[in-house]
mmCIF file of C-alpha atoms and ligand atoms in Angstrom:
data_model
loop_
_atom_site.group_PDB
_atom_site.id
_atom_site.type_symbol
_atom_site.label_atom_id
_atom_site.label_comp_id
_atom_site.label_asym_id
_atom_site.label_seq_id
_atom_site.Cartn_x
_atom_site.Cartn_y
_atom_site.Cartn_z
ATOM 1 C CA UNK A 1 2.932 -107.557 -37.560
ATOM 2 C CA UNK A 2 1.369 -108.639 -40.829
ATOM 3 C CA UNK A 3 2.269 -112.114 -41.859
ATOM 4 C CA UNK A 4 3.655 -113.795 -44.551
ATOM 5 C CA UNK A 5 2.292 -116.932 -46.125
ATOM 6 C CA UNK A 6 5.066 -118.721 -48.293
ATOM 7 C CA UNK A 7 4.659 -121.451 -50.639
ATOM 8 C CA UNK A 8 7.537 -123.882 -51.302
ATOM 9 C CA UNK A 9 7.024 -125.871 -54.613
ATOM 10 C CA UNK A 10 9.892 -127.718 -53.853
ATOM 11 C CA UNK A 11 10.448 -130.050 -57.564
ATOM 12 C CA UNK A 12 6.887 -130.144 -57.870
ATOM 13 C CA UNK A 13 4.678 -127.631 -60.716
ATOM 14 C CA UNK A 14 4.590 -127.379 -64.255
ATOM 15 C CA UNK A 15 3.732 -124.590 -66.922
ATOM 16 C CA UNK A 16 0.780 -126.597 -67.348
ATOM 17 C CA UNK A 17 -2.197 -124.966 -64.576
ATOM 18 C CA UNK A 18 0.044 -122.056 -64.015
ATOM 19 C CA UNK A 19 -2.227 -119.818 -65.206
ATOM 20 C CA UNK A 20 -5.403 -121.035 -63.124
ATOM 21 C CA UNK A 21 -3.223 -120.946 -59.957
ATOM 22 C CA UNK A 22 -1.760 -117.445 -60.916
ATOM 23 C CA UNK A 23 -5.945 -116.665 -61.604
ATOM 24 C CA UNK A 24 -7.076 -117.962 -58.364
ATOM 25 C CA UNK A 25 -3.763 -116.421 -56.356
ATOM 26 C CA UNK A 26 -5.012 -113.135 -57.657
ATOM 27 C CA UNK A 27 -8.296 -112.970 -56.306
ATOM 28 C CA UNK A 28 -7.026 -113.870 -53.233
ATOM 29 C CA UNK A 29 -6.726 -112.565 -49.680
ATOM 30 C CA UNK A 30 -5.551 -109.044 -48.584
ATOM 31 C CA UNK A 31 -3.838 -108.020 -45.578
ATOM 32 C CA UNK A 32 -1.179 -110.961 -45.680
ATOM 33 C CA UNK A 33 2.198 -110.586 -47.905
ATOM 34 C CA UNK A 34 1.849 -113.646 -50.207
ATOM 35 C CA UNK A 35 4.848 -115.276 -51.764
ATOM 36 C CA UNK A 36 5.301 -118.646 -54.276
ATOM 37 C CA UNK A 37 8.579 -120.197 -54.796
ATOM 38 C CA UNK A 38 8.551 -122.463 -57.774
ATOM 39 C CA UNK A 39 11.217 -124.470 -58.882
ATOM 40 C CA UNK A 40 13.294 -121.494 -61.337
ATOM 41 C CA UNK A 41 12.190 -122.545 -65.092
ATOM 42 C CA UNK A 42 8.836 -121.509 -63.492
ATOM 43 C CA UNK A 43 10.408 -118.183 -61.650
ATOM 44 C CA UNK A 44 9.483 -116.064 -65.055
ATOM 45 C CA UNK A 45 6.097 -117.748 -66.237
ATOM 46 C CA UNK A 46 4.406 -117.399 -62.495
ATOM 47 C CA UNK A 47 5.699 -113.638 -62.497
ATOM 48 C CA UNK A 48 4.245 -113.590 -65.757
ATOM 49 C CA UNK A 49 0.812 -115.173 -65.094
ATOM 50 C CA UNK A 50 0.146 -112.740 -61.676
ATOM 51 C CA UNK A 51 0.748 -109.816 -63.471
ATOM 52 C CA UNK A 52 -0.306 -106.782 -61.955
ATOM 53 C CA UNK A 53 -1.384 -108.943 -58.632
ATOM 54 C CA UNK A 54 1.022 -108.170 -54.853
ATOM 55 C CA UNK A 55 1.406 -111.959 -55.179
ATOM 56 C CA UNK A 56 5.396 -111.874 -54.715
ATOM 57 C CA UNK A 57 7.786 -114.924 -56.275
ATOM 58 C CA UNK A 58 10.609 -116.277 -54.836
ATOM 59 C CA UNK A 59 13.416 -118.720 -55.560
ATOM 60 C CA UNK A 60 13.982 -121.795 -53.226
ATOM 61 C CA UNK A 61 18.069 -121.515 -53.795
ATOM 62 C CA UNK A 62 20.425 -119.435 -55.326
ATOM 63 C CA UNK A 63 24.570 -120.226 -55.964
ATOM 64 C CA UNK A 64 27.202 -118.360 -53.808
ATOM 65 C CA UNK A 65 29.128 -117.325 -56.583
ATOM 66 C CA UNK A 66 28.274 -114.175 -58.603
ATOM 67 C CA UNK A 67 29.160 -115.516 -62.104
ATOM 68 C CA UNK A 68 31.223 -118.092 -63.922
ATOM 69 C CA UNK A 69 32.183 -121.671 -64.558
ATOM 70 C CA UNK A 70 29.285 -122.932 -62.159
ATOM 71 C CA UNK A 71 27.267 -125.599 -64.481
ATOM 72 C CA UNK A 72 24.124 -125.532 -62.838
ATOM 73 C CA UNK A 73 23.761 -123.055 -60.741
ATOM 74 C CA UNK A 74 21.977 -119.817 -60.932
ATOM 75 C CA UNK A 75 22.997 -116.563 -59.116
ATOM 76 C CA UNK A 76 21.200 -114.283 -56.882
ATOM 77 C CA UNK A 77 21.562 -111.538 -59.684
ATOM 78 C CA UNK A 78 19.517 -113.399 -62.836
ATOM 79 C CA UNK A 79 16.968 -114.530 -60.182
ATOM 80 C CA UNK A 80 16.778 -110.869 -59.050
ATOM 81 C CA UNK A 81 16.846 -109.226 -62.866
ATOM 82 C CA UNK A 82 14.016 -112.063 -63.853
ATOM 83 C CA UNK A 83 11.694 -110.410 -60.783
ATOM 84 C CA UNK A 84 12.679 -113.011 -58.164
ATOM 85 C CA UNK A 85 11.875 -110.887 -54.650
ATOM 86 C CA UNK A 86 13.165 -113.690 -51.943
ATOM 87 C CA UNK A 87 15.250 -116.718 -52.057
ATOM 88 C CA UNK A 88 14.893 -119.457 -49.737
ATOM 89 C CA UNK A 89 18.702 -120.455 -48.513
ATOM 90 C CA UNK A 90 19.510 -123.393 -46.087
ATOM 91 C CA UNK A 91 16.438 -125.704 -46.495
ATOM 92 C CA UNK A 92 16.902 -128.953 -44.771
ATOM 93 C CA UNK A 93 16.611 -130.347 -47.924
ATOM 94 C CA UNK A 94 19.429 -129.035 -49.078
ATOM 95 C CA UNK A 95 21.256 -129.313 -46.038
ATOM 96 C CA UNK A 96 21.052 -132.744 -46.405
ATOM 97 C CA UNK A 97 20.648 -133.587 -50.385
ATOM 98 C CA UNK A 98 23.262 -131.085 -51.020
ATOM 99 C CA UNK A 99 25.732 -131.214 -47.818
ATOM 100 C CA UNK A 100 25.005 -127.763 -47.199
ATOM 101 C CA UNK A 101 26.646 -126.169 -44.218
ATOM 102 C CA UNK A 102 25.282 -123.039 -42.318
ATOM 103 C CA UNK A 103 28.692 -121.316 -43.504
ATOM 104 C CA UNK A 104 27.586 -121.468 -47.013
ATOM 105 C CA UNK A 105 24.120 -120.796 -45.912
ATOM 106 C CA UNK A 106 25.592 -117.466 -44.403
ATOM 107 C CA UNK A 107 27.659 -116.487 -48.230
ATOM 108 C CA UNK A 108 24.308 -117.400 -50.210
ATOM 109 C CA UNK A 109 22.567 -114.811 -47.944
ATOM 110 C CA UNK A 110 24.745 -111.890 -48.424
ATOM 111 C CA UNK A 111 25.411 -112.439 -51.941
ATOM 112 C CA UNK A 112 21.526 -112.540 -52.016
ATOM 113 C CA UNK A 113 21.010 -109.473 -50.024
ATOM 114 C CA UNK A 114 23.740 -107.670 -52.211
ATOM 115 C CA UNK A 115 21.877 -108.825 -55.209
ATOM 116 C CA UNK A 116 18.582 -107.161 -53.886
ATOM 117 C CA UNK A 117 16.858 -110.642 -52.974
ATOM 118 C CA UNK A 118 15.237 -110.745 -49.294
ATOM 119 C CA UNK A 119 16.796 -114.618 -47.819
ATOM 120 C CA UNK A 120 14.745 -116.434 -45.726
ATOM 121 C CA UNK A 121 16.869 -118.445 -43.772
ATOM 122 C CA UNK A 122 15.645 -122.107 -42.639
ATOM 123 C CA UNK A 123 16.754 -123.863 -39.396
ATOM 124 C CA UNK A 124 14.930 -126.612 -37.855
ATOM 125 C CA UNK A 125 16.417 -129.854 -35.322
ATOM 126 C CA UNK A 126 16.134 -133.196 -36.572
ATOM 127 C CA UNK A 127 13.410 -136.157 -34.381
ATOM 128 C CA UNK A 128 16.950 -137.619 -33.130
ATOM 129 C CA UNK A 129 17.874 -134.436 -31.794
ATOM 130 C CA UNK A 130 14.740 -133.427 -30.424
ATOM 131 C CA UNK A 131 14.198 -136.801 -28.164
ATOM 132 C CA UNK A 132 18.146 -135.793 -27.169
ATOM 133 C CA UNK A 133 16.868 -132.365 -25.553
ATOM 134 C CA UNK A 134 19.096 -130.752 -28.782
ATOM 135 C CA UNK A 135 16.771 -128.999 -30.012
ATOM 136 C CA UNK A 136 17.371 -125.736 -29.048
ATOM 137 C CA UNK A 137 20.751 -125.921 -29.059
ATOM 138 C CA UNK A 138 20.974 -127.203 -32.403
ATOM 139 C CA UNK A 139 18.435 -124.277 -33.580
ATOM 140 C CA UNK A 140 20.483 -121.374 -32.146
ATOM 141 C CA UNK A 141 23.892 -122.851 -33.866
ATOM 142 C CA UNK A 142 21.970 -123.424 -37.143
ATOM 143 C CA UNK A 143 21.602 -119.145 -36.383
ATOM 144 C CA UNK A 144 24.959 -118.300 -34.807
ATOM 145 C CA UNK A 145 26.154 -120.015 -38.263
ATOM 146 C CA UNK A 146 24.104 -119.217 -40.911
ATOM 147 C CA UNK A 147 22.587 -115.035 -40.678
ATOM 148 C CA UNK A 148 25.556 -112.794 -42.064
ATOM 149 C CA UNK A 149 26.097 -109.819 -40.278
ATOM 150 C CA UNK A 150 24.819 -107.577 -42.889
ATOM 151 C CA UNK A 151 21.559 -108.557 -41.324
ATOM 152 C CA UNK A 152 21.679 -106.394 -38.169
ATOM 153 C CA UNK A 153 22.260 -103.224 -40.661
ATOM 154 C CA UNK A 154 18.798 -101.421 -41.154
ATOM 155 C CA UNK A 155 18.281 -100.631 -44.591
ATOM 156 C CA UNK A 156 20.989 -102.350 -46.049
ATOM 157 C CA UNK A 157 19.159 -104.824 -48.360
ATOM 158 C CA UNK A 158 20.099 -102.451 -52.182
ATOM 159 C CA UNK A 159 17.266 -102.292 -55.010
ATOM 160 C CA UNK A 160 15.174 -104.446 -52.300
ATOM 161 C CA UNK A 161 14.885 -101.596 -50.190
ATOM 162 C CA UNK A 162 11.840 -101.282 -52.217
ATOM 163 C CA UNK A 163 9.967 -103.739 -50.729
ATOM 164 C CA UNK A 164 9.500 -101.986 -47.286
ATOM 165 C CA UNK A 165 11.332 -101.825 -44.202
ATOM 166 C CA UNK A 166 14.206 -104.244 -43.323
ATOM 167 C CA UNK A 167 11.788 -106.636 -40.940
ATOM 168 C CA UNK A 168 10.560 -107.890 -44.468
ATOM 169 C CA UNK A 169 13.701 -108.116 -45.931
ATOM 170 C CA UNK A 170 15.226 -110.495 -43.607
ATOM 171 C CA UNK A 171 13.052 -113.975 -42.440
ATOM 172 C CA UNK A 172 13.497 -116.673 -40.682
ATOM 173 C CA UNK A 173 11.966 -120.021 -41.203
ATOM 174 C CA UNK A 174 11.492 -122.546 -38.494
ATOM 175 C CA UNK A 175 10.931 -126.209 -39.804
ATOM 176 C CA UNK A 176 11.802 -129.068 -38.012
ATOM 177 C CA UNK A 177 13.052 -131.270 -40.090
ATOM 178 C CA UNK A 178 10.644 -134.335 -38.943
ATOM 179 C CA UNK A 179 7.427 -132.104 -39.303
ATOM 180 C CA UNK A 180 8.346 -131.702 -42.770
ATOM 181 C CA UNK A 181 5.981 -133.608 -45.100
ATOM 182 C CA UNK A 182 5.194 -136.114 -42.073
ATOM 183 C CA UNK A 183 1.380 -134.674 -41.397
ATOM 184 C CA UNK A 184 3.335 -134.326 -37.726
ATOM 185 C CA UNK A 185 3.856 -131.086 -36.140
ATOM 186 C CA UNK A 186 5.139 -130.012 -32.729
ATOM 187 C CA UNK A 187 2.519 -128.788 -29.740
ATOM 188 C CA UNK A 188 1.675 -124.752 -30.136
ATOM 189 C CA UNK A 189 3.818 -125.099 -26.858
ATOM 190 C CA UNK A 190 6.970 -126.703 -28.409
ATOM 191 C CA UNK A 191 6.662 -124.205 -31.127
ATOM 192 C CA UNK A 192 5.894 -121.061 -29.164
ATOM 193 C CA UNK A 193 9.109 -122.246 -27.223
ATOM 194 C CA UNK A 194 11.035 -122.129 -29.978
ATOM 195 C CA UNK A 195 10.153 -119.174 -31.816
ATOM 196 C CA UNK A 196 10.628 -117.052 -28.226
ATOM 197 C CA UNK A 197 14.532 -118.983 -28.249
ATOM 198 C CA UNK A 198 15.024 -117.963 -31.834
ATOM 199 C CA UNK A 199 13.830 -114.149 -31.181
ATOM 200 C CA UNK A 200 15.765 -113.804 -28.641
ATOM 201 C CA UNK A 201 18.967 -115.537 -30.209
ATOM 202 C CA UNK A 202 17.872 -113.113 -33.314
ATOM 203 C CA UNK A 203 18.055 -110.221 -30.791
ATOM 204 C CA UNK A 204 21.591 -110.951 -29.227
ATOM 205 C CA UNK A 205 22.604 -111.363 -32.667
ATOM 206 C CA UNK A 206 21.312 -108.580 -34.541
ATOM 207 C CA UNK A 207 20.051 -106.083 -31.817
ATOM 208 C CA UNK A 208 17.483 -103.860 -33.056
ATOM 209 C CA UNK A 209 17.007 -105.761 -36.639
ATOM 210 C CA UNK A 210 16.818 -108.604 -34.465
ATOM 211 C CA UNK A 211 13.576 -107.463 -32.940
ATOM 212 C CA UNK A 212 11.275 -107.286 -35.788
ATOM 213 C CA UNK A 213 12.211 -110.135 -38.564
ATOM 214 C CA UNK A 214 9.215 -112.720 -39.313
ATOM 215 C CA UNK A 215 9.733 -116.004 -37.932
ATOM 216 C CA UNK A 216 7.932 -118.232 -40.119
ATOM 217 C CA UNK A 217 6.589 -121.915 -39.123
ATOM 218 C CA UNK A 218 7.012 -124.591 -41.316
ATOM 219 C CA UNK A 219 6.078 -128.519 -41.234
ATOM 220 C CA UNK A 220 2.998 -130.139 -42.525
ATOM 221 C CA UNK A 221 1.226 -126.614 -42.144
ATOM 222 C CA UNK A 222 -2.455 -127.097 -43.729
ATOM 223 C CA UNK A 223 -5.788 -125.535 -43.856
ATOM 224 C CA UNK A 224 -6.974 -127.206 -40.741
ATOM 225 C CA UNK A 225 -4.073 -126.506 -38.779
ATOM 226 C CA UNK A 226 -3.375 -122.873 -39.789
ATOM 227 C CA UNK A 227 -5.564 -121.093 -37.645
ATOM 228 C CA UNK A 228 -4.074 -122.598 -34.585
ATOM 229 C CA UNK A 229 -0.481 -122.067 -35.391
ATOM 230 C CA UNK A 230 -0.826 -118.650 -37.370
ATOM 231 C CA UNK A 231 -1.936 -117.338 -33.083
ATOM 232 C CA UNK A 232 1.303 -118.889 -31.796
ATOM 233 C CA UNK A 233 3.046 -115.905 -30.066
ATOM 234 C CA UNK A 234 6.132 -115.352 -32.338
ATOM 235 C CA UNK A 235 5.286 -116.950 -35.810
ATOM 236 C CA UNK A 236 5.198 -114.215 -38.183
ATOM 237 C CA UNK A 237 3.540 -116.719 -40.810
ATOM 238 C CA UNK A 238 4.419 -120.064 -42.549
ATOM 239 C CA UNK A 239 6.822 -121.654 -45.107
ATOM 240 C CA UNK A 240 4.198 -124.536 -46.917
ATOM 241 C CA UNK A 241 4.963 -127.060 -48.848
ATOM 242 C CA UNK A 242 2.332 -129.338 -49.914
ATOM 243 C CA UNK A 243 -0.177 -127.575 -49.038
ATOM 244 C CA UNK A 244 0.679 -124.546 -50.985
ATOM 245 C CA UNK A 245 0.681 -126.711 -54.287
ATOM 246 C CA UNK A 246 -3.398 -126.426 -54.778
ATOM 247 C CA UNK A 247 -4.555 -122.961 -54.626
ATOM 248 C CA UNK A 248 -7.220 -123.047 -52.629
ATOM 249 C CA UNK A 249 -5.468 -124.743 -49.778
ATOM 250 C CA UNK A 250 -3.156 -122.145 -49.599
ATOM 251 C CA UNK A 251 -5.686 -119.614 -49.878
ATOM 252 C CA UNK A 252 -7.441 -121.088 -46.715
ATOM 253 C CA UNK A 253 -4.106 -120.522 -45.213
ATOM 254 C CA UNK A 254 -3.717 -116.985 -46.332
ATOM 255 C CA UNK A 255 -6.885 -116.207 -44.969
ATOM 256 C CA UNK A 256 -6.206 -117.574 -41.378
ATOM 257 C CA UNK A 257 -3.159 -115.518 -41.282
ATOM 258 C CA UNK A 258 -5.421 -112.505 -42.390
ATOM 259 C CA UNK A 259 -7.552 -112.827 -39.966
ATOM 260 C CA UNK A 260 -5.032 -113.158 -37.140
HETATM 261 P P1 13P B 301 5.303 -129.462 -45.927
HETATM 262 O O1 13P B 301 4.370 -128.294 -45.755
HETATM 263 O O2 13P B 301 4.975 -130.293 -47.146
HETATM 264 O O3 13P B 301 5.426 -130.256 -44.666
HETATM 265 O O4 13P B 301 6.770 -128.869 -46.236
HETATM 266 C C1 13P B 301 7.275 -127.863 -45.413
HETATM 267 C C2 13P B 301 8.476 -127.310 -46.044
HETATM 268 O O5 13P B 301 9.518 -127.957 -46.135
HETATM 269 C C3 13P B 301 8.400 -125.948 -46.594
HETATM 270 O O6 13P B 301 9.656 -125.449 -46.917
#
């Protein structure tokens, strides 16, 4: 299956070098499905700046409410009318900065998917729960709890429905949490271990839909690890943050996952 490189700007980016990044992003790599997720004041100038490029931009949260007396949030629908494509929901960032629970994970996602935005759901153990033996188990709850059942309908994703079949529509995003930003990452066996627990969990849960989502790595993924981790049975591509803040590290990236 092709892959999908992500970039995760996290609070980091500014108007200022947009348009060089946007430049270089657009005489990128083919055969890869590319994505950036800035922070949102930058959702409409990096749509801008890649023009007519298949560069797709994302958002890295979105509220559960449609509309209303929410001061500071921003819902699914204005990040889909702006040109948002994807929304990142459940990062352990926010699970932990903002107390988020996979319940709420699970709302944000289908008032995403209603919205037309594709989620890509993240769920990744802590070190503590690793050296337990938790890991898995903590993993498949993070699923049981967090992917809506709308997910197991084919098709069901509204104006999205554009953007290909429902595989693409639907991703999940496995980071553990002390990879993240650490330079650390698990062995290709601890991960390939993982991503065969989460298909299958994906499978029981979803049947059919279950079978084909992209199950992204993420956690201190960088040009000189890409290679190896892009060929890991089971990762459909990678969720990057630091690394996808200078252009041409994330185009080294792209291109590993091209080549795979
Ligand atoms: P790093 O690539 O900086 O480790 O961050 C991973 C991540 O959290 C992406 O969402």
């Amino acid at each position: 299956m092709r892959q999908m490189i992500a970039g995760n700007w996290k609070m980091n980016g500014s108007l200022k070098g947009l348009a060089s990044y946007a430049g270089a992003l657009a005489r990128g790599v083919t055969g890869v499905d590319l994505l950036i997720c800035p922070p949102f004041p930058l959702i409409g100038p990096l749509i801008t700046a890649l023009g007519s490029t298949p560069v797709m931009v994302g958002a890295q949260d979105c509220a559960v409410e449609r509309a209303g007396a929410h001061t500071g949030d921003v819902s699914a629908e204005l990040l889909a009318e702006i040109g948002a494509r994807y929304v990142i929901l459940g990062h352990s960032e926010r699970r932990a900065d903002h107390a988020e629970t996979s319940s709420l994970v699970r709302d944000k996602a289908r008032g995403a998917m209603a919205a037309g935005l594709a989620p890509i759901i993240c769920v990744g153990e802590t070190l503590s729960q690793r050296e337990a033996g938790e890991a898995e188990t903590v993993v498949r709850a993070q699923l049981a709890g967090s992917l809506p059942e709308e997910f197991a309908q084919v098709g069901a994703l509204g104006q999205a429905g554009a953007l290909g079949q429902a595989g693409a529509l639907r991703l999940i995003a496995y980071e553990p949490v002390w990879a993240i930003g650490t330079g650390k990452t698990p062995t290709e066996a601890d991960i390939a271990a993982m991503h065969a627990t989460i298909r299958a969990a994906l499978q029981k849960q979803l049947g059919e839909a279950g079978a084909t989502m992209r199950i992204l790595y993420g956690g201190s993924v960088k040009p000189s690890n890409a290679g190896a981790l892009l060929r890991i049975p089971e990762v459909g591509g990678a969720l990057i943050g630091g690394a996808s803040l200078l252009a041409e590290d994330f185009l080294v990236i792209a291109a590993a996952a091209a080549q795979k």
